[in-house]
Short mmCIF file of C-alpha atoms in Angstrom, two decimals:
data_model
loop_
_atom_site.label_atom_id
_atom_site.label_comp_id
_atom_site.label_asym_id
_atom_site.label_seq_id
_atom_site.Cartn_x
_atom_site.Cartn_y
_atom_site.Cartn_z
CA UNK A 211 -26.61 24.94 17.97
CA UNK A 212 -28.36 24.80 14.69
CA UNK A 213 -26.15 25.31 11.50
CA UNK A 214 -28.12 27.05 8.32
CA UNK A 215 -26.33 26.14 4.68
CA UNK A 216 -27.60 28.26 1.84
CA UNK A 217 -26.44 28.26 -1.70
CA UNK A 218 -27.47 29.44 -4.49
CA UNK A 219 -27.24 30.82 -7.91
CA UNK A 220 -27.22 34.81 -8.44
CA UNK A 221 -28.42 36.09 -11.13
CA UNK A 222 -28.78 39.75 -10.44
CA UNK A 223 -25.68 40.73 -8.38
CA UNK A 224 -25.66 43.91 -7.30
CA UNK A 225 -29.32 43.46 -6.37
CA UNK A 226 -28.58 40.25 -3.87
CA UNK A 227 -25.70 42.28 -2.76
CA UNK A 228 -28.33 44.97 -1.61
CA UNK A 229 -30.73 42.69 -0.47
CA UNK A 230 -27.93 40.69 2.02
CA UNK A 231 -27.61 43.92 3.87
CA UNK A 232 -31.35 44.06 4.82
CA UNK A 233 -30.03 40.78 7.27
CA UNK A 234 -28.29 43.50 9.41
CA UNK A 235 -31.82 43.35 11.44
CA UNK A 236 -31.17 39.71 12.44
CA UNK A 237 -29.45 40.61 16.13
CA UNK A 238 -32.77 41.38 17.62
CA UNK A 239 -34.10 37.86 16.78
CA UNK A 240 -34.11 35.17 19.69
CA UNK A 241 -31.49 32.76 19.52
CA UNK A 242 -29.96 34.68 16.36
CA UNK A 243 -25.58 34.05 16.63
CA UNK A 244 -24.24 34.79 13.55
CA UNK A 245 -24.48 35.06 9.60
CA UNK A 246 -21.64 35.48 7.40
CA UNK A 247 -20.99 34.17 3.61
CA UNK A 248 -19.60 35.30 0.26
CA UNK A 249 -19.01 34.26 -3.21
CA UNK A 250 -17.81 30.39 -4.32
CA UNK A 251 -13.75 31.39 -5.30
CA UNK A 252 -14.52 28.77 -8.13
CA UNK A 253 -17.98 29.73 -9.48
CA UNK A 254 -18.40 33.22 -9.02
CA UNK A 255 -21.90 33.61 -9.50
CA UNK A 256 -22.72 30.88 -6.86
CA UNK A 257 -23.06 32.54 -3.65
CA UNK A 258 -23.01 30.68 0.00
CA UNK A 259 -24.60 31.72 3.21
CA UNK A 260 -24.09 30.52 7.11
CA UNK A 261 -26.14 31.24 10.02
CA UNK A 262 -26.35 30.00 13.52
CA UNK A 263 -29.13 29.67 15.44
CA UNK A 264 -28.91 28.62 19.47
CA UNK A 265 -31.89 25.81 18.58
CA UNK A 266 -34.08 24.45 16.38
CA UNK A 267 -36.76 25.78 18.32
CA UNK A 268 -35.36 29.57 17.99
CA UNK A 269 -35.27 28.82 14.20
CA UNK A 270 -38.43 27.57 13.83
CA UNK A 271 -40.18 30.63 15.39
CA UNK A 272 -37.70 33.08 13.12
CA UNK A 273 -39.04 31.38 10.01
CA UNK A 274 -42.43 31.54 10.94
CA UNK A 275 -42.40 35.28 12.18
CA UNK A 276 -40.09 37.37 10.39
CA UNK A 277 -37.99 35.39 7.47
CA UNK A 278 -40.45 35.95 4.69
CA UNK A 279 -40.31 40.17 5.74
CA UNK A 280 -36.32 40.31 5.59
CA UNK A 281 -36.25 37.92 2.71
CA UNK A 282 -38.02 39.73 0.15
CA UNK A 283 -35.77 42.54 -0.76
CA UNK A 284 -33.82 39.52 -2.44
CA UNK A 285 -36.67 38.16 -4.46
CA UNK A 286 -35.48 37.50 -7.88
CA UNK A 287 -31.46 38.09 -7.93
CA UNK A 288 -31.06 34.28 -7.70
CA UNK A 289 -32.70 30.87 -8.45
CA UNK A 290 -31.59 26.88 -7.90
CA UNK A 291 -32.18 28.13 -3.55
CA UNK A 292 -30.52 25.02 -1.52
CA UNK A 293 -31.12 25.25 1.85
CA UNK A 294 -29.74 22.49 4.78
CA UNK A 295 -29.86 22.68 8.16
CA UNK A 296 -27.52 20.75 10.82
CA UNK A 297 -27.04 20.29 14.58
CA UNK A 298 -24.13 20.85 15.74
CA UNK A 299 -21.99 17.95 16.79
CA UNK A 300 -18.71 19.09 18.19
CA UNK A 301 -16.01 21.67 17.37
CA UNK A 302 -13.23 21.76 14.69
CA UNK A 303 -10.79 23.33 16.91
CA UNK A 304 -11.76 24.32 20.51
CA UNK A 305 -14.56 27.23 21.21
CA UNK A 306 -16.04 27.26 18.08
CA UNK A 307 -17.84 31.17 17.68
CA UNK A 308 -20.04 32.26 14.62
CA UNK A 309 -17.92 35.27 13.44
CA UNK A 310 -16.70 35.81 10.40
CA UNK A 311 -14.61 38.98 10.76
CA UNK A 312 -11.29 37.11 10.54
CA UNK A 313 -11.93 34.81 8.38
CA UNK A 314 -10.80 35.41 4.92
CA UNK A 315 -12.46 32.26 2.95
CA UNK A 316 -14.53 29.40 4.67
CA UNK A 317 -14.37 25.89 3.48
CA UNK A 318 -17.10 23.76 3.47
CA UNK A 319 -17.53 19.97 2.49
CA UNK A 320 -20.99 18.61 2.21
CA UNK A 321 -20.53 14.09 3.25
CA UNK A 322 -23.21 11.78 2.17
CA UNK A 323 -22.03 9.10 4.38
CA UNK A 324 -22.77 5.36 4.09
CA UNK A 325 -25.16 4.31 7.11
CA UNK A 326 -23.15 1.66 8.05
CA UNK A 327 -20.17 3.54 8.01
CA UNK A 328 -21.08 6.72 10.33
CA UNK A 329 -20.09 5.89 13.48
CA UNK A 330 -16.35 5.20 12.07
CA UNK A 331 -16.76 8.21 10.04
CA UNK A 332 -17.48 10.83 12.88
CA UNK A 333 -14.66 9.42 14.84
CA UNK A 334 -12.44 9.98 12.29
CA UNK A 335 -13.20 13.74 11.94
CA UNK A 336 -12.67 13.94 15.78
CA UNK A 337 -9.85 11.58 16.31
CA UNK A 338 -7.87 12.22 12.65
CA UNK A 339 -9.07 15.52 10.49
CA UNK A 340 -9.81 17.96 13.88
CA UNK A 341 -6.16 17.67 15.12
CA UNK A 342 -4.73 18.33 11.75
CA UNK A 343 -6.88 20.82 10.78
CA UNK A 344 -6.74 22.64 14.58
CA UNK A 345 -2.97 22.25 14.21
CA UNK A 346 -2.47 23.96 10.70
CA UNK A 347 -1.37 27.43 10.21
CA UNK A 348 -4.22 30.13 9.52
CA UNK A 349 -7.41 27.71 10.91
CA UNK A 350 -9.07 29.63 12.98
CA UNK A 351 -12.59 27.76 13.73
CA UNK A 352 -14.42 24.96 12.36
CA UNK A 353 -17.82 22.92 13.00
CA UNK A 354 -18.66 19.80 12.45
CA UNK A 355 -23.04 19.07 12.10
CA UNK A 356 -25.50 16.55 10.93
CA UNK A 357 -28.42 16.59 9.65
CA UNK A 358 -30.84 13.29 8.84
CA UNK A 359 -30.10 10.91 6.03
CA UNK A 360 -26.50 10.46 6.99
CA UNK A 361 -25.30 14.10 5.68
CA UNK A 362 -22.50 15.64 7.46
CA UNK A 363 -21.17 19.32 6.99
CA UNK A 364 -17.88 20.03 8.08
CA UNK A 365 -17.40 24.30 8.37
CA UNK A 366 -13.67 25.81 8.57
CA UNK A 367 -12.67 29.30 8.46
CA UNK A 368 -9.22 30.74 7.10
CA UNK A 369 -7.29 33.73 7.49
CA UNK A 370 -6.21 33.45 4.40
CA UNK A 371 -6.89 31.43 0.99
CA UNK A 372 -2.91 31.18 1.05
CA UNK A 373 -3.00 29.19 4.29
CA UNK A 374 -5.84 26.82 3.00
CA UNK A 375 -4.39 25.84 -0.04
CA UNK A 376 -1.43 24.88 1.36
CA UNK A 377 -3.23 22.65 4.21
CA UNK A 378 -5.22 20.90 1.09
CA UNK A 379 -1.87 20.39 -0.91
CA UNK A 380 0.20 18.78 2.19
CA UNK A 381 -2.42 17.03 4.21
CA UNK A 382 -5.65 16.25 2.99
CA UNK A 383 -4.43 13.29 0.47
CA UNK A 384 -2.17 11.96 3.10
CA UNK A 385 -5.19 12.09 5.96
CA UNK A 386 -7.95 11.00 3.14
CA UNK A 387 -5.91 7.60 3.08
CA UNK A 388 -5.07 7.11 6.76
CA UNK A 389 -8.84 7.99 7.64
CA UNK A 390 -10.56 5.74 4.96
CA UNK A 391 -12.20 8.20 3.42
CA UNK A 392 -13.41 6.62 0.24
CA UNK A 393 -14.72 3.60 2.49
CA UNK A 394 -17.18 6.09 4.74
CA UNK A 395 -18.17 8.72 2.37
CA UNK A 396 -20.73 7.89 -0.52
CA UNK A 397 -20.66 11.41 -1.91
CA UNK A 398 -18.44 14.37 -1.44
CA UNK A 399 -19.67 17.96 -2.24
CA UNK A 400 -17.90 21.22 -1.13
CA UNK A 401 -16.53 25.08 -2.06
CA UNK A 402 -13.95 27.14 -0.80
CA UNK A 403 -15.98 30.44 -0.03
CA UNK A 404 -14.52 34.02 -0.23
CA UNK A 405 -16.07 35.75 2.84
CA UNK A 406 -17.76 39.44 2.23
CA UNK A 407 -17.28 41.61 5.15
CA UNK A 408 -20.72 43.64 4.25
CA UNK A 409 -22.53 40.22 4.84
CA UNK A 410 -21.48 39.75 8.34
CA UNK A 411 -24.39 40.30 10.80
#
């Protein structure tokens, strides 16, 4: 599976509100399984976007045929566009789906990883951060992808901001330590994401 990241700056709201509703046509497209986002709970004019494709392949030929058509309703209500795309490694809790309609905020963390540390630092997210994260109250599903250049995008969804916020206050300092995360990870970006329902194709 093939994991899209966009993010980017709006700067004409309720005109990149209108044009995220022209994605409702994205069903019919092969290999299309899911697209949700919302707005950054931190920076509210920063808006994030996540869609799953089945392959690279299925991408490729959506991009080429139909993107541009879908994509131009939201010419103009944004700038600073950041686009990354990763394949899908393994889970964050078992039977990972693309749906958003439980999910009340998604948290994302964008790794730069050091190259010779990769290996160690994909074990940890399987062997250390997957069972505590599976295990806390109010994860529902998570992925974890990579894309070339040692980046690393780890994707959890919340049913609640409540629930997430507590996970980050009890666990994630403790866990940072015990996986050596300051040893594997060269760069750390990431945004807590308040889902919009009326985004969810």
């Amino acid at each position: 599976m093939l994991v899209k990241w966009i993010r980017c700056t709006v700067v004409d709201r309720p005109g990149f509100e209108r044009g995220q509703r022209k994605w409702a046509g994205l069903p019919g497209e092969p290999g299309f399984r899911g697209q949700g986002g919302g707005w950054s709970r931190g920076r509210p004019d920063v808006a994030h976007v996540f869609s799953f494709w089945e392959s690279r392949a299925f991408y490729d030929s959506f991009m080429a045929r139909s993107h541009d058509r879908l994509a131009a309703s939201q010419s103009g209500t944004y700038r600073d566009m950041q686009v990354r795309l990763f394949e899908h490694r393994f889970d964050v809790k078992v039977g990972f789906e693309p749906r958003f309609s439980d999910a009340d905020v998604v948290r994302v963390a964008h790794c730069r990883v050091r190259p010779d540390r990769v290996e160690h630092f994909t074990l940890v997210q399987e062997k250390v951060w997957n069972p505590a994260m599976a295990g806390s109250p109010g994860m529902l599903r998570g992925v974890f992808g990579e894309a070339p250049g040692n980046e690393f995008l780890v994707l959890s969804m919340w049913d609640s901001a409540a629930e997430h916020g507590k996970y980050r206050v009890e666990r994630v300092e403790r866990l940072g330590l015990r996986a050596q995360t300051e040893a594997d990870v060269a760069a750390i970006t990431g945004d807590v994401v308040r889902v919009e329902s009326a985004w969810t194709v």
